[in-house]
mmCIF file of C-alpha atoms in Angstrom:
data_model
loop_
_atom_site.group_PDB
_atom_site.id
_atom_site.type_symbol
_atom_site.label_atom_id
_atom_site.label_comp_id
_atom_site.label_asym_id
_atom_site.label_seq_id
_atom_site.Cartn_x
_atom_site.Cartn_y
_atom_site.Cartn_z
ATOM 1 C CA MET A 763 0.003 -0.016 -0.022
ATOM 2 C CA PRO A 764 1.346 3.441 -0.880
ATOM 3 C CA LEU A 765 1.926 6.133 1.767
ATOM 4 C CA LYS A 766 -1.018 8.412 2.450
ATOM 5 C CA ILE A 767 -1.541 11.728 4.238
ATOM 6 C CA MET A 768 -4.113 11.327 6.964
ATOM 7 C CA LYS A 769 -6.301 14.252 7.774
ATOM 8 C CA LEU A 770 -9.206 15.052 10.044
ATOM 9 C CA ALA A 771 -12.738 14.970 8.636
ATOM 10 C CA ILE A 772 -13.739 18.361 9.939
ATOM 11 C CA SER A 773 -15.275 21.379 8.324
ATOM 12 C CA GLY A 774 -15.924 24.816 9.731
ATOM 13 C CA SER A 775 -17.350 28.193 8.801
ATOM 14 C CA THR A 776 -17.082 31.588 10.481
ATOM 15 C CA THR A 777 -19.569 34.434 10.238
ATOM 16 C CA VAL A 778 -18.395 37.922 11.070
ATOM 17 C CA ASP A 779 -20.738 40.916 11.619
ATOM 18 C CA THR A 780 -18.956 44.280 11.655
ATOM 19 C CA ASN A 781 -21.870 46.197 13.383
ATOM 20 C CA PRO A 782 -20.799 49.769 12.499
ATOM 21 C CA ALA A 783 -22.097 52.696 14.554
ATOM 22 C CA VAL A 784 -21.848 55.906 12.495
ATOM 23 C CA GLU A 785 -22.354 59.326 14.058
ATOM 24 C CA ARG A 786 -22.309 62.533 12.071
ATOM 25 C CA PHE A 787 -21.757 66.104 13.258
ATOM 26 C CA PHE A 788 -22.230 69.333 11.337
ATOM 27 C CA TYR A 789 -20.809 72.833 11.628
ATOM 28 C CA GLU A 790 -20.596 76.014 9.551
ATOM 29 C CA VAL A 791 -17.378 77.956 9.624
ATOM 30 C CA ALA A 792 -17.986 81.315 11.331
ATOM 31 C CA GLY A 793 -15.419 83.445 9.419
ATOM 32 C CA THR A 794 -12.987 82.982 6.636
ATOM 33 C CA VAL A 795 -9.710 81.340 7.657
ATOM 34 C CA VAL A 796 -6.610 81.943 5.510
ATOM 35 C CA GLY A 797 -3.653 79.583 6.123
ATOM 36 C CA GLU A 798 -1.589 79.261 8.112
ATOM 37 C CA GLY A 799 -4.396 79.062 10.648
ATOM 38 C CA THR A 800 -6.643 76.735 12.621
ATOM 39 C CA ILE A 801 -10.316 76.083 13.038
ATOM 40 C CA THR A 802 -11.184 74.798 16.498
ATOM 41 C CA ILE A 803 -14.739 73.424 16.818
ATOM 42 C CA SER A 804 -15.891 72.412 20.298
ATOM 43 C CA VAL A 805 -18.649 69.846 20.787
ATOM 44 C CA ALA A 806 -21.099 72.635 21.733
ATOM 45 C CA ASP A 807 -20.679 74.181 18.253
ATOM 46 C CA PHE A 808 -21.726 70.993 16.374
ATOM 47 C CA TRP A 809 -25.203 69.801 15.454
ATOM 48 C CA ASP A 810 -26.159 66.160 15.229
ATOM 49 C CA ASP A 811 -28.177 64.362 12.557
ATOM 50 C CA THR A 812 -31.441 65.589 14.117
ATOM 51 C CA GLY A 813 -30.333 69.245 14.063
ATOM 52 C CA ALA A 814 -29.991 69.338 17.832
ATOM 53 C CA ALA A 815 -26.883 70.686 19.550
ATOM 54 C CA ALA A 816 -24.282 67.982 20.061
ATOM 55 C CA THR A 817 -23.486 67.201 23.682
ATOM 56 C CA ALA A 818 -20.649 64.738 23.394
ATOM 57 C CA LEU A 819 -18.104 63.485 20.782
ATOM 58 C CA PRO A 820 -17.813 59.717 20.731
ATOM 59 C CA VAL A 821 -14.723 57.891 21.966
ATOM 60 C CA LEU A 822 -12.857 56.079 19.215
ATOM 61 C CA THR A 823 -12.776 52.272 19.909
ATOM 62 C CA THR A 824 -9.140 51.125 19.822
ATOM 63 C CA ASP A 825 -8.341 49.363 16.546
ATOM 64 C CA ASN A 826 -12.019 49.406 15.512
ATOM 65 C CA SER A 827 -12.812 52.998 14.611
ATOM 66 C CA TYR A 828 -11.946 56.048 12.509
ATOM 67 C CA PHE A 829 -13.117 59.553 11.833
ATOM 68 C CA THR A 830 -13.329 61.523 8.628
ATOM 69 C CA VAL A 831 -13.853 65.283 8.031
ATOM 70 C CA TYR A 832 -15.317 66.934 4.986
ATOM 71 C CA ILE A 833 -15.067 70.652 4.371
ATOM 72 C CA ASN A 834 -17.475 71.968 1.714
ATOM 73 C CA GLY A 835 -18.061 68.334 0.683
ATOM 74 C CA VAL A 836 -14.411 67.455 0.149
ATOM 75 C CA LEU A 837 -12.679 64.780 2.255
ATOM 76 C CA GLN A 838 -9.703 66.283 4.188
ATOM 77 C CA MET A 839 -6.255 64.803 4.809
ATOM 78 C CA GLN A 840 -5.930 63.102 8.236
ATOM 79 C CA SER A 841 -2.656 64.859 9.116
ATOM 80 C CA LEU A 842 -4.483 68.212 9.124
ATOM 81 C CA LEU A 843 -6.944 67.058 11.819
ATOM 82 C CA SER A 844 -6.934 66.529 15.570
ATOM 83 C CA TYR A 845 -9.907 64.886 17.204
ATOM 84 C CA THR A 846 -10.485 64.845 20.929
ATOM 85 C CA PRO A 847 -13.482 62.869 22.091
ATOM 86 C CA GLY A 848 -15.242 63.687 25.284
ATOM 87 C CA GLY A 849 -18.305 63.305 27.424
ATOM 88 C CA THR A 850 -20.930 65.856 28.028
ATOM 89 C CA GLY A 851 -19.706 69.299 27.066
ATOM 90 C CA THR A 852 -16.152 68.209 26.197
ATOM 91 C CA GLY A 853 -14.368 67.233 23.047
ATOM 92 C CA GLN A 854 -13.231 69.122 19.962
ATOM 93 C CA LEU A 855 -12.065 68.961 16.402
ATOM 94 C CA VAL A 856 -9.063 71.060 15.324
ATOM 95 C CA ILE A 857 -8.443 71.650 11.686
ATOM 96 C CA THR A 858 -5.128 73.014 10.521
ATOM 97 C CA VAL A 859 -5.385 75.216 7.461
ATOM 98 C CA PRO A 860 -2.051 75.085 5.734
ATOM 99 C CA ALA A 861 -0.254 78.042 4.046
ATOM 100 C CA GLY A 862 -1.861 78.869 0.745
ATOM 101 C CA SER A 863 -5.263 77.411 1.654
ATOM 102 C CA THR A 864 -8.440 79.281 2.481
ATOM 103 C CA VAL A 865 -11.668 78.099 4.170
ATOM 104 C CA THR A 866 -14.401 80.577 3.491
ATOM 105 C CA ALA A 867 -17.115 81.686 5.890
ATOM 106 C CA ASP A 868 -20.208 79.504 6.058
ATOM 107 C CA SER A 869 -18.349 76.467 4.571
ATOM 108 C CA PRO A 870 -19.978 73.299 5.968
ATOM 109 C CA VAL A 871 -17.756 70.946 8.074
ATOM 110 C CA VAL A 872 -18.987 67.440 8.472
ATOM 111 C CA LEU A 873 -17.343 65.133 11.077
ATOM 112 C CA VAL A 874 -18.109 61.437 10.685
ATOM 113 C CA VAL A 875 -17.161 59.049 13.470
ATOM 114 C CA THR A 876 -17.394 55.327 12.799
ATOM 115 C CA ASN A 877 -16.968 52.732 15.526
ATOM 116 C CA TYR A 878 -17.209 48.969 14.942
ATOM 117 C CA ALA A 879 -18.410 46.341 17.395
ATOM 118 C CA PRO A 880 -17.437 43.162 15.521
ATOM 119 C CA ASP A 881 -18.957 39.831 16.484
ATOM 120 C CA ALA A 882 -17.847 36.440 15.118
ATOM 121 C CA SER A 883 -19.240 32.991 15.441
ATOM 122 C CA THR A 884 -17.680 29.760 14.201
ATOM 123 C CA ASP A 885 -19.457 26.461 13.529
ATOM 124 C CA ILE A 886 -17.346 23.331 13.404
ATOM 125 C CA VAL A 887 -18.847 20.131 11.972
ATOM 126 C CA THR A 888 -17.148 16.773 12.665
#
């Protein structure tokens, strides 16, 4: 009889649900900012998706979250942004406006925070 590789008669499948929680915050720039400059937006200056004043900026879940910022509908570079989450009445977004750039008054700023709560289940059949 020839040699043969022996293996287990097992099969398995894994299901992963990402469960994203997306929160959006809105702001209109009060006055024109010509770079080099900064725009500092505290939580109290943002509105949420319902139009109500925001009260807290969500904490970013370690290794399962990210935030993006759009100014006038254009996605901004991460290195220009500083996000500080916080509970009631705390937290802010700081946008660095580099030299040669301008953000005009009334430009909309949209902050999108996405946190994931992944869940996985594995079924093994023998």
